[in-house]
mmCIF file of C-alpha atoms in Angstrom:
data_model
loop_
_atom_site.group_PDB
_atom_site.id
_atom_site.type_symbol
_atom_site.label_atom_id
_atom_site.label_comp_id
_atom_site.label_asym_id
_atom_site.label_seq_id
_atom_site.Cartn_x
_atom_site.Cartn_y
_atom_site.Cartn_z
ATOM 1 C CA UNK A 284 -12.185 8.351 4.393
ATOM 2 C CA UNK A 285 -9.651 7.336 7.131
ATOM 3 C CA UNK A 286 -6.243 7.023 6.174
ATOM 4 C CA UNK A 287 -3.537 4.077 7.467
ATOM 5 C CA UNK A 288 -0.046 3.365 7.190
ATOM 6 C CA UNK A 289 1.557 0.183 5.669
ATOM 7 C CA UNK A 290 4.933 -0.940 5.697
ATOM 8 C CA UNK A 291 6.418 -2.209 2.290
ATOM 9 C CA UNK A 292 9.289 -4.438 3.010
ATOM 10 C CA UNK A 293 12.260 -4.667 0.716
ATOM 11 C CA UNK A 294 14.503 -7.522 -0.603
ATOM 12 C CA UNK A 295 17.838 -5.354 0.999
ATOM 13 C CA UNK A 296 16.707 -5.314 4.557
ATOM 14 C CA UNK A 297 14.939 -1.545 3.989
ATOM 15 C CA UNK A 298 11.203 -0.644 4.525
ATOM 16 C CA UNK A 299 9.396 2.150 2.848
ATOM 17 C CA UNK A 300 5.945 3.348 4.463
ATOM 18 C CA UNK A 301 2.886 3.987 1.980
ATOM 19 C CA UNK A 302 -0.964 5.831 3.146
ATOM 20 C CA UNK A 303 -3.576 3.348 2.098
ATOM 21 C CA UNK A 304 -7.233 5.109 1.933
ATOM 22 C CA UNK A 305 -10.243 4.138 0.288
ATOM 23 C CA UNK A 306 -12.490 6.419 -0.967
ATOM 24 C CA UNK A 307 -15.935 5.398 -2.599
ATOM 25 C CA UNK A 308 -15.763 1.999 -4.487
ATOM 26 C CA UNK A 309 -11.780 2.191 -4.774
ATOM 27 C CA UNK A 310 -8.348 1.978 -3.056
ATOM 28 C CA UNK A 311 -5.667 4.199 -3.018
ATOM 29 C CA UNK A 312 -1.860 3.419 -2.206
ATOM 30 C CA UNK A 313 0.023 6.639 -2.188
ATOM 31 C CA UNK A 314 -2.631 8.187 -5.176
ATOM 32 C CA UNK A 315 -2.569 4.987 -7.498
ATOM 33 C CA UNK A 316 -5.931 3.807 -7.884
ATOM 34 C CA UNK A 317 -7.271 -0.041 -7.384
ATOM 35 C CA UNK A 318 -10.638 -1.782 -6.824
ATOM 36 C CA UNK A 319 -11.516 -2.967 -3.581
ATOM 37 C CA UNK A 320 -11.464 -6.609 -4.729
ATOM 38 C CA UNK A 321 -7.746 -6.028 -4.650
ATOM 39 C CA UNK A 322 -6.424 -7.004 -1.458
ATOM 40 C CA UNK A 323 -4.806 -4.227 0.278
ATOM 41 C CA UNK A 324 -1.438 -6.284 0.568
ATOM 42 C CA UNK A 325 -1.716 -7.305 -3.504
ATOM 43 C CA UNK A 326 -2.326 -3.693 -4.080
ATOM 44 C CA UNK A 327 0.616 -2.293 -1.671
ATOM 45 C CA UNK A 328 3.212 -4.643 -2.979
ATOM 46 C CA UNK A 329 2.045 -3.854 -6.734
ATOM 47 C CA UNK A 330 2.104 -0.065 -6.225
ATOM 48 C CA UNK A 331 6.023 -0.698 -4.565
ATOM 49 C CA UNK A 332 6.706 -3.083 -8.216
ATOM 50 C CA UNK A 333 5.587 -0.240 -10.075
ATOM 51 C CA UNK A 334 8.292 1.876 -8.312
ATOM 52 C CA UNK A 335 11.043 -0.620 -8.923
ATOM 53 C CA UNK A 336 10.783 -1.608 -5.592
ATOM 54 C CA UNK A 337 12.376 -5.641 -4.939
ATOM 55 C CA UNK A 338 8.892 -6.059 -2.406
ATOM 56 C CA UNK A 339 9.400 -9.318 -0.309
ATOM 57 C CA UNK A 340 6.029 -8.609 1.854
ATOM 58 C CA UNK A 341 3.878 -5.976 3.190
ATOM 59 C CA UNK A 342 2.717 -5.950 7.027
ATOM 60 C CA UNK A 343 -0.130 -3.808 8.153
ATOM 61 C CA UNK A 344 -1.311 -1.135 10.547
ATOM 62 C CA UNK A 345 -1.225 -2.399 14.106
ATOM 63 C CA UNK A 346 -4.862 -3.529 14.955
ATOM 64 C CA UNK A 347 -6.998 -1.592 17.600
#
């Protein structure tokens, strides 16, 4: 279970960071469970929405 960083961008200009894991058949964004036919970026930006967050797009981990 490896852990990465994701960057929630925000309507004001701001950006929030959120740990993105996934653990058996499931994802989790900062604890908040969804499946792994979720996209990671549809499950980011939903997790922000559900904290009142105005999300305008999520970027990723920088690629290896």
């Amino acid at each position: 279970m490896s852990t990465q960083l994701y960057r929630v961008h925000l309507a004001d200009g701001g950006v929030r960071r959120v740990r993105v894991r996934v653990e058996g058949g499931d994802r989790y964004v900062e604890g908040d469970r969804y499946p792994l036919d979720v996209a990671v970026a549809e499950a980011v930006a939903a997790h922000g929405r559900s904290r009142g967050w105005a999300v305008v797009a999520v970027s990723g981990p920088p690629s290896c």
